[in-house]
Amino acid sequence: MKCRTCGSKAVVNMRQHKLALCKEHYLEWLPQQVDRFIKKYQMFSKEDRILVAVSGGKDSLALWDILHGLGYNADGIYINLGIGTIGGYSDLSLQKVKKFSEERNLGLRVFSVIEEFNESIIDISGRTKRGMNRTCSVCGLTKRHVLNKVTRDDQYDVLVTGHNLDDEAATLFGNTLHWAGEFLLRQGPVLEANGGLVRKAKPLCRFYEKEMAAYAILKNIDYIYEECPYSTGSTSIYYKQQLNILEHHNPGEKLRFYVHFLKAKKDGLFSPLKSIQQSLHECPECGQPTSSPDLCSFCRLMSRK
Amino acid sequence: MNKESVMLRKRGVDYEVKAGMTLGSALKELDILPETVLATRQGELILEDEIIQEGELIILIDVISGG
């Protein structure tokens, strides 16, 4: 297969775009396209202070690399969840994030769950009802809480995450299967700031997971390849597999699923009912916004000893 | 490994297929969706139309992550 731009040997083939590119032209094409969608969805500008949530995985590190290359003012935040033994999953991913930021001279914040809360995500999961066999649920809640707090406290204009199209399509698939109206209303490339919840953007939401992995490999980004030991058998991976079966037989299916959803939402298919509009107030414990009647979900979790 | 075969390695697990077929055919034979992996030969990315040669080792990199 030949590169459409120069005719040399292609290394990436994007069937949904009927586009194959060589290494040189793929590494040129992807950042240009990311920038195109940053502007299309009005995510942020070169004047904004951006905080990128980095896990050490391919998507977040590739995103940080692209934003840096495009000239955006982006610091990183790594949340050390305390997963695995010494030298295990969390330690290894932190090492990779540190190395990445030092090599490029990028600002990095490290938030340690164990240092701040005196226990790891696994400890919290083990002692709470929410965490019963649901480590990912506790992990997600904790990350959302910490990321909102740090973005707010340090006065960043926007929090940016490395969610790719496969992540977004899998989330959409789950929310559609369960007709989760509130979540469908809130899903999109940008989530505007609302009553203490910071502005969030997903610059990779139009790019396949395979494309992001190819970018990371071609750019020699040293990312953590090992999966989180608690993600085995997760619903999101199962949904991704199902969507990839559809994609295999009908190239572009994942992209259309997501893009047509965004258009349908814009056209008013999901007009918000009053009953599912969020009413936020400050959590009396941590001061972060919550729609719960009293303590926020995170403080309720932490108060259950 | 048989001299006329090709080894494909994915997350430390080895799969053997006949040499001379395309990577796409090999993935189909192994029931691996091409959407879920990248393939490298000596560190270089290769596409599904590539003929895989006898004695080669092809590394398959999982691209799907989640949690």
mmCIF file of C-alpha atoms in Angstrom:
data_model
loop_
_atom_site.group_PDB
_atom_site.id
_atom_site.type_symbol
_atom_site.label_atom_id
_atom_site.label_comp_id
_atom_site.label_asym_id
_atom_site.label_seq_id
_atom_site.Cartn_x
_atom_site.Cartn_y
_atom_site.Cartn_z
ATOM 1 C CA MET A 1 0.000 0.000 0.000
ATOM 2 C CA LYS A 2 1.324 3.423 -0.972
ATOM 3 C CA CYS A 3 1.272 6.768 0.827
ATOM 4 C CA ARG A 4 -1.342 8.993 -0.767
ATOM 5 C CA THR A 5 0.899 12.042 -0.416
ATOM 6 C CA CYS A 6 4.275 10.821 -1.714
ATOM 7 C CA GLY A 7 3.723 7.300 -3.079
ATOM 8 C CA SER A 8 6.301 5.658 -0.786
ATOM 9 C CA LYS A 9 5.466 2.659 1.411
ATOM 10 C CA ALA A 10 2.538 3.382 3.769
ATOM 11 C CA VAL A 11 2.699 2.421 7.458
ATOM 12 C CA VAL A 12 -0.794 3.529 8.514
ATOM 13 C CA ASN A 13 -4.024 2.741 6.680
ATOM 14 C CA MET A 14 -7.199 4.489 7.815
ATOM 15 C CA ARG A 15 -9.993 2.656 6.027
ATOM 16 C CA GLN A 16 -12.642 5.033 7.382
ATOM 17 C CA HIS A 17 -10.929 7.889 5.511
ATOM 18 C CA LYS A 18 -9.709 5.759 2.559
ATOM 19 C CA LEU A 19 -6.302 7.183 3.439
ATOM 20 C CA ALA A 20 -2.917 5.458 3.742
ATOM 21 C CA LEU A 21 0.191 7.417 4.739
ATOM 22 C CA CYS A 22 3.931 6.846 5.205
ATOM 23 C CA LYS A 23 5.623 7.613 8.532
ATOM 24 C CA GLU A 24 6.678 11.144 7.586
ATOM 25 C CA HIS A 25 3.287 12.181 6.272
ATOM 26 C CA TYR A 26 1.312 10.472 9.042
ATOM 27 C CA LEU A 27 3.330 12.315 11.699
ATOM 28 C CA GLU A 28 2.546 15.516 9.838
ATOM 29 C CA TRP A 29 -1.145 14.702 9.214
ATOM 30 C CA LEU A 30 -2.228 13.662 12.721
ATOM 31 C CA PRO A 31 -1.203 16.816 14.645
ATOM 32 C CA GLN A 32 -2.727 18.982 11.876
ATOM 33 C CA GLN A 33 -6.001 17.107 12.223
ATOM 34 C CA VAL A 34 -5.939 17.324 16.021
ATOM 35 C CA ASP A 35 -5.468 21.081 15.709
ATOM 36 C CA ARG A 36 -8.321 21.230 13.208
ATOM 37 C CA PHE A 37 -10.711 19.637 15.730
ATOM 38 C CA ILE A 38 -9.413 21.757 18.626
ATOM 39 C CA LYS A 39 -10.480 24.768 16.565
ATOM 40 C CA LYS A 40 -13.691 23.228 15.163
ATOM 41 C CA TYR A 41 -15.020 22.462 18.629
ATOM 42 C CA GLN A 42 -13.490 25.653 20.114
ATOM 43 C CA MET A 43 -11.689 23.650 22.775
ATOM 44 C CA PHE A 44 -8.977 26.158 23.739
ATOM 45 C CA SER A 45 -6.494 28.614 22.278
ATOM 46 C CA LYS A 46 -2.744 29.274 22.449
ATOM 47 C CA GLU A 47 -3.419 31.854 25.189
ATOM 48 C CA ASP A 48 -5.110 29.357 27.531
ATOM 49 C CA ARG A 49 -3.381 27.533 30.388
ATOM 50 C CA ILE A 50 -4.078 23.866 29.740
ATOM 51 C CA LEU A 51 -3.785 20.942 32.144
ATOM 52 C CA VAL A 52 -3.408 17.524 30.502
ATOM 53 C CA ALA A 53 -4.334 14.449 32.530
ATOM 54 C CA VAL A 54 -1.557 11.941 31.822
ATOM 55 C CA SER A 55 -1.607 8.292 32.806
ATOM 56 C CA GLY A 56 1.564 7.113 31.086
ATOM 57 C CA GLY A 57 -0.508 5.379 28.406
ATOM 58 C CA LYS A 58 -0.258 5.951 24.655
ATOM 59 C CA ASP A 59 -3.201 8.333 24.303
ATOM 60 C CA SER A 60 -2.387 10.880 26.995
ATOM 61 C CA LEU A 61 1.344 10.977 26.210
ATOM 62 C CA ALA A 62 0.688 11.234 22.461
ATOM 63 C CA LEU A 63 -1.785 14.047 23.153
ATOM 64 C CA TRP A 64 0.713 15.934 25.332
ATOM 65 C CA ASP A 65 3.375 15.477 22.638
ATOM 66 C CA ILE A 66 1.007 16.828 19.956
ATOM 67 C CA LEU A 67 -0.137 19.820 22.036
ATOM 68 C CA HIS A 68 3.478 20.673 22.843
ATOM 69 C CA GLY A 69 4.433 20.362 19.155
ATOM 70 C CA LEU A 70 1.542 22.620 18.138
ATOM 71 C CA GLY A 71 2.705 25.301 20.582
ATOM 72 C CA TYR A 72 -0.051 25.038 23.191
ATOM 73 C CA ASN A 73 0.737 25.951 26.798
ATOM 74 C CA ALA A 74 0.079 22.554 28.408
ATOM 75 C CA ASP A 75 1.235 21.230 31.779
ATOM 76 C CA GLY A 76 0.606 17.637 32.808
ATOM 77 C CA ILE A 77 -0.904 16.075 35.883
ATOM 78 C CA TYR A 78 -0.251 12.496 36.899
ATOM 79 C CA ILE A 79 -2.338 10.873 39.647
ATOM 80 C CA ASN A 80 -0.424 8.143 41.439
ATOM 81 C CA LEU A 81 -3.175 5.680 42.349
ATOM 82 C CA GLY A 82 -0.859 3.343 44.257
ATOM 83 C CA ILE A 83 -1.702 0.317 42.103
ATOM 84 C CA GLY A 84 0.672 -2.633 42.246
ATOM 85 C CA THR A 85 3.730 -3.329 44.347
ATOM 86 C CA ILE A 86 6.893 -1.210 44.470
ATOM 87 C CA GLY A 87 8.042 -1.043 40.868
ATOM 88 C CA GLY A 88 4.564 -2.191 39.787
ATOM 89 C CA TYR A 89 1.922 -0.621 37.545
ATOM 90 C CA SER A 90 1.681 2.838 39.155
ATOM 91 C CA ASP A 91 5.427 3.196 39.772
ATOM 92 C CA LEU A 92 6.232 2.185 36.222
ATOM 93 C CA SER A 93 3.701 4.536 34.650
ATOM 94 C CA LEU A 94 4.948 7.422 36.840
ATOM 95 C CA GLN A 95 8.532 6.742 35.699
ATOM 96 C CA LYS A 96 7.441 6.941 32.069
ATOM 97 C CA VAL A 97 5.511 10.183 32.577
ATOM 98 C CA LYS A 98 8.458 11.775 34.434
ATOM 99 C CA LYS A 99 10.917 10.735 31.735
ATOM 100 C CA PHE A 100 8.589 12.078 29.018
ATOM 101 C CA SER A 101 8.167 15.473 30.715
ATOM 102 C CA GLU A 102 11.877 15.834 31.559
ATOM 103 C CA GLU A 103 12.960 15.040 27.995
ATOM 104 C CA ARG A 104 10.673 17.788 26.675
ATOM 105 C CA ASN A 105 11.074 20.159 29.608
ATOM 106 C CA LEU A 106 7.318 20.190 30.315
ATOM 107 C CA GLY A 107 5.677 21.133 33.622
ATOM 108 C CA LEU A 108 4.381 18.086 35.529
ATOM 109 C CA ARG A 109 2.301 17.880 38.689
ATOM 110 C CA VAL A 110 2.183 14.594 40.569
ATOM 111 C CA PHE A 111 -0.707 13.911 42.930
ATOM 112 C CA SER A 112 -0.249 10.905 45.193
ATOM 113 C CA VAL A 113 -3.487 9.298 46.399
ATOM 114 C CA ILE A 114 -1.631 7.476 49.192
ATOM 115 C CA GLU A 115 0.095 10.641 50.452
ATOM 116 C CA GLU A 116 -3.088 12.737 50.301
ATOM 117 C CA PHE A 117 -5.649 10.218 51.563
ATOM 118 C CA ASN A 118 -3.409 7.749 53.483
ATOM 119 C CA GLU A 119 -4.619 4.789 51.432
ATOM 120 C CA SER A 120 -4.482 3.504 47.867
ATOM 121 C CA ILE A 121 -7.373 3.136 45.428
ATOM 122 C CA ILE A 122 -7.328 -0.575 46.181
ATOM 123 C CA ASP A 123 -7.611 0.052 49.944
ATOM 124 C CA ILE A 124 -10.549 2.423 49.382
ATOM 125 C CA SER A 125 -12.259 -0.108 47.102
ATOM 126 C CA GLY A 126 -11.792 -2.863 49.641
ATOM 127 C CA ARG A 127 -13.561 -1.076 52.502
ATOM 128 C CA THR A 128 -16.491 0.586 50.712
ATOM 129 C CA LYS A 129 -19.732 -0.662 49.239
ATOM 130 C CA ARG A 130 -19.118 1.299 46.042
ATOM 131 C CA GLY A 131 -15.772 -0.436 45.692
ATOM 132 C CA MET A 132 -17.057 -3.997 46.066
ATOM 133 C CA ASN A 133 -15.581 -5.633 42.982
ATOM 134 C CA ARG A 134 -15.729 -2.227 41.321
ATOM 135 C CA THR A 135 -12.232 -0.804 41.631
ATOM 136 C CA CYS A 136 -12.677 1.055 38.320
ATOM 137 C CA SER A 137 -15.680 2.912 39.700
ATOM 138 C CA VAL A 138 -13.726 4.129 42.753
ATOM 139 C CA CYS A 139 -10.737 4.964 40.564
ATOM 140 C CA GLY A 140 -12.861 7.002 38.143
ATOM 141 C CA LEU A 141 -14.590 8.905 40.938
ATOM 142 C CA THR A 142 -11.267 9.700 42.639
ATOM 143 C CA LYS A 143 -9.646 10.859 39.400
ATOM 144 C CA ARG A 144 -12.594 13.140 38.551
ATOM 145 C CA HIS A 145 -12.488 14.631 42.069
ATOM 146 C CA VAL A 146 -8.729 15.242 42.072
ATOM 147 C CA LEU A 147 -8.563 16.555 38.496
ATOM 148 C CA ASN A 148 -11.369 19.047 39.092
ATOM 149 C CA LYS A 149 -9.776 20.237 42.340
ATOM 150 C CA VAL A 150 -6.274 20.706 40.912
ATOM 151 C CA THR A 151 -7.535 22.394 37.726
ATOM 152 C CA ARG A 152 -9.632 24.783 39.835
ATOM 153 C CA ASP A 153 -7.091 25.454 42.609
ATOM 154 C CA ASP A 154 -4.266 26.107 40.145
ATOM 155 C CA GLN A 155 -6.509 28.217 37.896
ATOM 156 C CA TYR A 156 -6.058 26.371 34.629
ATOM 157 C CA ASP A 157 -8.475 27.394 31.866
ATOM 158 C CA VAL A 158 -9.232 23.886 30.762
ATOM 159 C CA LEU A 159 -8.648 20.252 31.725
ATOM 160 C CA VAL A 160 -7.760 18.077 28.760
ATOM 161 C CA THR A 161 -7.948 14.293 28.580
ATOM 162 C CA GLY A 162 -6.690 11.732 26.047
ATOM 163 C CA HIS A 163 -10.043 10.040 25.357
ATOM 164 C CA ASN A 164 -9.944 8.718 21.788
ATOM 165 C CA LEU A 165 -12.821 7.846 19.476
ATOM 166 C CA ASP A 166 -12.930 4.223 20.664
ATOM 167 C CA ASP A 167 -13.303 5.450 24.257
ATOM 168 C CA GLU A 168 -16.056 7.861 23.260
ATOM 169 C CA ALA A 169 -17.880 5.339 21.059
ATOM 170 C CA ALA A 170 -17.740 2.717 23.847
ATOM 171 C CA THR A 171 -19.143 5.203 26.368
ATOM 172 C CA LEU A 172 -21.851 6.225 23.916
ATOM 173 C CA PHE A 173 -22.649 2.570 23.239
ATOM 174 C CA GLY A 174 -23.101 1.870 26.953
ATOM 175 C CA ASN A 175 -25.156 5.005 27.567
ATOM 176 C CA THR A 176 -27.382 4.225 24.578
ATOM 177 C CA LEU A 177 -27.885 0.611 25.642
ATOM 178 C CA HIS A 178 -29.100 1.895 28.989
ATOM 179 C CA TRP A 179 -30.773 5.081 27.679
ATOM 180 C CA ALA A 180 -28.783 7.067 30.212
ATOM 181 C CA GLY A 181 -30.256 10.448 29.298
ATOM 182 C CA GLU A 182 -28.194 12.596 31.641
ATOM 183 C CA PHE A 183 -24.922 11.051 30.453
ATOM 184 C CA LEU A 184 -25.918 11.283 26.783
ATOM 185 C CA LEU A 185 -26.618 14.995 27.267
ATOM 186 C CA ARG A 186 -23.232 15.553 28.867
ATOM 187 C CA GLN A 187 -21.127 13.611 26.331
ATOM 188 C CA GLY A 188 -19.222 15.636 23.764
ATOM 189 C CA PRO A 189 -15.811 16.997 22.718
ATOM 190 C CA VAL A 190 -16.167 19.866 25.210
ATOM 191 C CA LEU A 191 -17.891 20.000 28.572
ATOM 192 C CA GLU A 192 -18.394 23.619 29.552
ATOM 193 C CA ALA A 193 -17.580 24.807 33.077
ATOM 194 C CA ASN A 194 -20.617 24.635 35.310
ATOM 195 C CA GLY A 195 -21.007 25.735 38.929
ATOM 196 C CA GLY A 196 -17.477 24.812 40.045
ATOM 197 C CA LEU A 197 -16.978 21.974 37.581
ATOM 198 C CA VAL A 198 -14.066 22.942 35.359
ATOM 199 C CA ARG A 199 -14.116 23.133 31.564
ATOM 200 C CA LYS A 200 -13.059 19.851 29.958
ATOM 201 C CA ALA A 201 -11.983 19.016 26.409
ATOM 202 C CA LYS A 202 -11.087 15.849 24.499
ATOM 203 C CA PRO A 203 -8.894 16.729 21.493
ATOM 204 C CA LEU A 204 -8.503 13.066 20.416
ATOM 205 C CA CYS A 205 -12.240 12.314 20.297
ATOM 206 C CA ARG A 206 -12.220 11.922 16.493
ATOM 207 C CA PHE A 207 -9.172 9.606 16.298
ATOM 208 C CA TYR A 208 -9.165 5.835 16.487
ATOM 209 C CA GLU A 209 -7.251 4.137 19.277
ATOM 210 C CA LYS A 210 -5.165 2.328 16.669
ATOM 211 C CA GLU A 211 -4.152 5.666 15.123
ATOM 212 C CA MET A 212 -2.995 6.974 18.494
ATOM 213 C CA ALA A 213 -0.970 3.809 19.142
ATOM 214 C CA ALA A 214 0.624 4.163 15.701
ATOM 215 C CA TYR A 215 1.528 7.798 16.449
ATOM 216 C CA ALA A 216 3.100 6.841 19.805
ATOM 217 C CA ILE A 217 5.154 4.056 18.207
ATOM 218 C CA LEU A 218 6.262 6.115 15.215
ATOM 219 C CA LYS A 219 7.306 8.970 17.543
ATOM 220 C CA ASN A 220 9.171 6.534 19.846
ATOM 221 C CA ILE A 221 7.073 7.579 22.823
ATOM 222 C CA ASP A 222 7.876 5.245 25.696
ATOM 223 C CA TYR A 223 4.380 4.521 27.047
ATOM 224 C CA ILE A 224 3.131 1.918 29.505
ATOM 225 C CA TYR A 225 1.988 -1.054 27.435
ATOM 226 C CA GLU A 226 0.836 -3.159 30.377
ATOM 227 C CA GLU A 227 -2.847 -2.865 31.159
ATOM 228 C CA CYS A 228 -4.024 -1.825 34.600
ATOM 229 C CA PRO A 229 -4.415 -5.184 36.426
ATOM 230 C CA TYR A 230 -7.930 -4.165 37.486
ATOM 231 C CA SER A 231 -9.185 -3.422 33.970
ATOM 232 C CA THR A 232 -9.296 -7.083 32.893
ATOM 233 C CA GLY A 233 -12.791 -7.981 31.778
ATOM 234 C CA SER A 234 -13.995 -4.392 31.993
ATOM 235 C CA THR A 235 -17.213 -3.416 30.257
ATOM 236 C CA SER A 236 -15.511 -0.688 28.238
ATOM 237 C CA ILE A 237 -13.096 -3.199 26.670
ATOM 238 C CA TYR A 238 -16.017 -5.506 25.860
ATOM 239 C CA TYR A 239 -17.912 -2.652 24.170
ATOM 240 C CA LYS A 240 -14.802 -1.709 22.194
ATOM 241 C CA GLN A 241 -14.500 -5.282 20.938
ATOM 242 C CA GLN A 242 -18.116 -5.291 19.793
ATOM 243 C CA LEU A 243 -17.688 -1.945 18.024
ATOM 244 C CA ASN A 244 -14.529 -3.203 16.304
ATOM 245 C CA ILE A 245 -16.476 -6.163 14.897
ATOM 246 C CA LEU A 246 -18.902 -3.652 13.340
ATOM 247 C CA GLU A 247 -15.972 -1.535 12.145
ATOM 248 C CA HIS A 248 -14.260 -4.527 10.547
ATOM 249 C CA HIS A 249 -17.280 -5.308 8.387
ATOM 250 C CA ASN A 250 -18.184 -1.695 7.733
ATOM 251 C CA PRO A 251 -15.206 0.713 7.880
ATOM 252 C CA GLY A 252 -16.093 4.031 9.472
ATOM 253 C CA GLU A 253 -18.934 2.635 11.590
ATOM 254 C CA LYS A 254 -17.394 3.758 14.913
ATOM 255 C CA LEU A 255 -16.726 7.247 13.608
ATOM 256 C CA ARG A 256 -20.232 7.605 12.166
ATOM 257 C CA PHE A 257 -21.802 6.345 15.399
ATOM 258 C CA TYR A 258 -20.084 9.128 17.348
ATOM 259 C CA VAL A 259 -20.235 11.949 14.795
ATOM 260 C CA HIS A 260 -23.907 11.330 13.956
ATOM 261 C CA PHE A 261 -24.674 11.329 17.681
ATOM 262 C CA LEU A 262 -23.033 14.754 18.029
ATOM 263 C CA LYS A 263 -25.069 16.043 15.097
ATOM 264 C CA ALA A 264 -28.307 14.579 16.449
ATOM 265 C CA LYS A 265 -27.617 16.214 19.811
ATOM 266 C CA LYS A 266 -26.874 19.559 18.154
ATOM 267 C CA ASP A 267 -30.099 19.252 16.162
ATOM 268 C CA GLY A 268 -32.042 18.867 19.396
ATOM 269 C CA LEU A 269 -32.755 15.146 19.481
ATOM 270 C CA PHE A 270 -31.862 15.088 23.162
ATOM 271 C CA SER A 271 -33.588 18.221 24.419
ATOM 272 C CA PRO A 272 -32.960 18.428 28.156
ATOM 273 C CA LEU A 273 -35.831 17.771 30.504
ATOM 274 C CA LYS A 274 -35.863 19.739 33.745
ATOM 275 C CA SER A 275 -35.749 16.527 35.727
ATOM 276 C CA ILE A 276 -32.317 15.570 34.402
ATOM 277 C CA GLN A 277 -30.724 19.001 34.421
ATOM 278 C CA GLN A 278 -28.057 19.206 37.080
ATOM 279 C CA SER A 279 -28.499 21.463 40.061
ATOM 280 C CA LEU A 280 -25.120 21.886 41.747
ATOM 281 C CA HIS A 281 -24.133 23.094 45.200
ATOM 282 C CA GLU A 282 -20.905 23.069 47.216
ATOM 283 C CA CYS A 283 -20.013 19.930 49.127
ATOM 284 C CA PRO A 284 -19.856 20.967 52.829
ATOM 285 C CA GLU A 285 -16.726 18.822 53.286
ATOM 286 C CA CYS A 286 -14.435 19.623 50.325
ATOM 287 C CA GLY A 287 -16.138 22.620 48.682
ATOM 288 C CA GLN A 288 -16.294 20.945 45.266
ATOM 289 C CA PRO A 289 -19.558 21.077 43.314
ATOM 290 C CA THR A 290 -21.995 18.205 43.649
ATOM 291 C CA SER A 291 -25.549 17.366 42.650
ATOM 292 C CA SER A 292 -25.978 15.123 45.705
ATOM 293 C CA PRO A 293 -28.176 16.534 48.484
ATOM 294 C CA ASP A 294 -25.379 16.602 51.098
ATOM 295 C CA LEU A 295 -21.755 15.387 50.773
ATOM 296 C CA CYS A 296 -20.354 14.822 47.277
ATOM 297 C CA SER A 297 -19.880 11.222 46.107
ATOM 298 C CA PHE A 298 -16.130 11.354 46.822
ATOM 299 C CA CYS A 299 -16.499 12.610 50.410
ATOM 300 C CA ARG A 300 -19.234 10.030 51.058
ATOM 301 C CA LEU A 301 -16.821 7.372 49.815
ATOM 302 C CA MET A 302 -13.982 8.628 52.025
ATOM 303 C CA SER A 303 -16.209 8.926 55.113
ATOM 304 C CA ARG A 304 -17.094 5.212 55.031
ATOM 305 C CA LYS A 305 -14.481 3.670 57.290
ATOM 306 C CA MET B 1 9.611 -23.171 14.734
ATOM 307 C CA ASN B 2 8.987 -24.770 11.358
ATOM 308 C CA LYS B 3 11.269 -23.302 8.679
ATOM 309 C CA GLU B 4 8.321 -22.603 6.392
ATOM 310 C CA SER B 5 6.317 -20.793 9.017
ATOM 311 C CA VAL B 6 6.090 -17.320 10.515
ATOM 312 C CA MET B 7 5.808 -16.529 14.183
ATOM 313 C CA LEU B 8 3.396 -13.846 15.372
ATOM 314 C CA ARG B 9 3.814 -12.768 18.987
ATOM 315 C CA LYS B 10 1.086 -10.964 20.930
ATOM 316 C CA ARG B 11 1.557 -10.071 24.601
ATOM 317 C CA GLY B 12 4.125 -12.840 24.994
ATOM 318 C CA VAL B 13 1.994 -15.521 23.325
ATOM 319 C CA ASP B 14 3.363 -17.044 20.099
ATOM 320 C CA TYR B 15 1.212 -18.072 17.129
ATOM 321 C CA GLU B 16 2.563 -19.904 14.107
ATOM 322 C CA VAL B 17 1.185 -19.507 10.586
ATOM 323 C CA LYS B 18 2.339 -20.553 7.117
ATOM 324 C CA ALA B 19 4.789 -18.245 5.387
ATOM 325 C CA GLY B 20 3.833 -16.537 2.141
ATOM 326 C CA MET B 21 0.401 -15.262 3.080
ATOM 327 C CA THR B 22 -0.502 -11.653 3.784
ATOM 328 C CA LEU B 23 -0.545 -10.305 7.299
ATOM 329 C CA GLY B 24 -4.308 -9.743 6.876
ATOM 330 C CA SER B 25 -4.852 -13.433 6.040
ATOM 331 C CA ALA B 26 -2.714 -14.493 9.001
ATOM 332 C CA LEU B 27 -4.762 -12.332 11.367
ATOM 333 C CA LYS B 28 -7.963 -13.786 9.936
ATOM 334 C CA GLU B 29 -6.644 -17.320 10.437
ATOM 335 C CA LEU B 30 -5.799 -16.487 14.050
ATOM 336 C CA ASP B 31 -9.185 -14.799 14.563
ATOM 337 C CA ILE B 32 -7.555 -11.491 15.511
ATOM 338 C CA LEU B 33 -9.385 -8.332 14.422
ATOM 339 C CA PRO B 34 -6.945 -6.070 12.540
ATOM 340 C CA GLU B 35 -8.673 -3.087 14.161
ATOM 341 C CA THR B 36 -7.268 -4.172 17.532
ATOM 342 C CA VAL B 37 -3.563 -4.576 16.736
ATOM 343 C CA LEU B 38 -0.592 -2.950 15.063
ATOM 344 C CA ALA B 39 2.032 -5.221 13.530
ATOM 345 C CA THR B 40 5.777 -4.619 13.465
ATOM 346 C CA ARG B 41 8.600 -6.360 11.621
ATOM 347 C CA GLN B 42 12.017 -5.540 13.055
ATOM 348 C CA GLY B 43 10.498 -2.531 14.767
ATOM 349 C CA GLU B 44 8.842 -1.130 11.630
ATOM 350 C CA LEU B 45 5.057 -0.943 11.238
ATOM 351 C CA ILE B 46 3.639 -3.120 8.471
ATOM 352 C CA LEU B 47 0.159 -3.174 6.927
ATOM 353 C CA GLU B 48 -2.273 -6.001 6.228
ATOM 354 C CA ASP B 49 -1.310 -6.362 2.550
ATOM 355 C CA GLU B 50 2.300 -7.209 3.490
ATOM 356 C CA ILE B 51 3.451 -10.764 2.635
ATOM 357 C CA ILE B 52 4.986 -12.369 5.700
ATOM 358 C CA GLN B 53 8.108 -14.372 4.942
ATOM 359 C CA GLU B 54 9.391 -17.660 6.352
ATOM 360 C CA GLY B 55 11.385 -17.472 9.545
ATOM 361 C CA GLU B 56 10.151 -13.993 10.412
ATOM 362 C CA LEU B 57 8.937 -12.818 13.788
ATOM 363 C CA ILE B 58 6.043 -10.364 13.662
ATOM 364 C CA ILE B 59 5.168 -8.536 16.866
ATOM 365 C CA LEU B 60 1.509 -7.686 17.321
ATOM 366 C CA ILE B 61 0.884 -4.693 19.571
ATOM 367 C CA ASP B 62 -2.500 -4.545 21.278
ATOM 368 C CA VAL B 63 -4.016 -1.111 20.838
ATOM 369 C CA ILE B 64 -7.178 -1.466 22.890
ATOM 370 C CA SER B 65 -7.045 -0.363 26.480
ATOM 371 C CA GLY B 66 -9.751 0.447 28.945
ATOM 372 C CA GLY B 67 -10.923 0.331 32.488
#
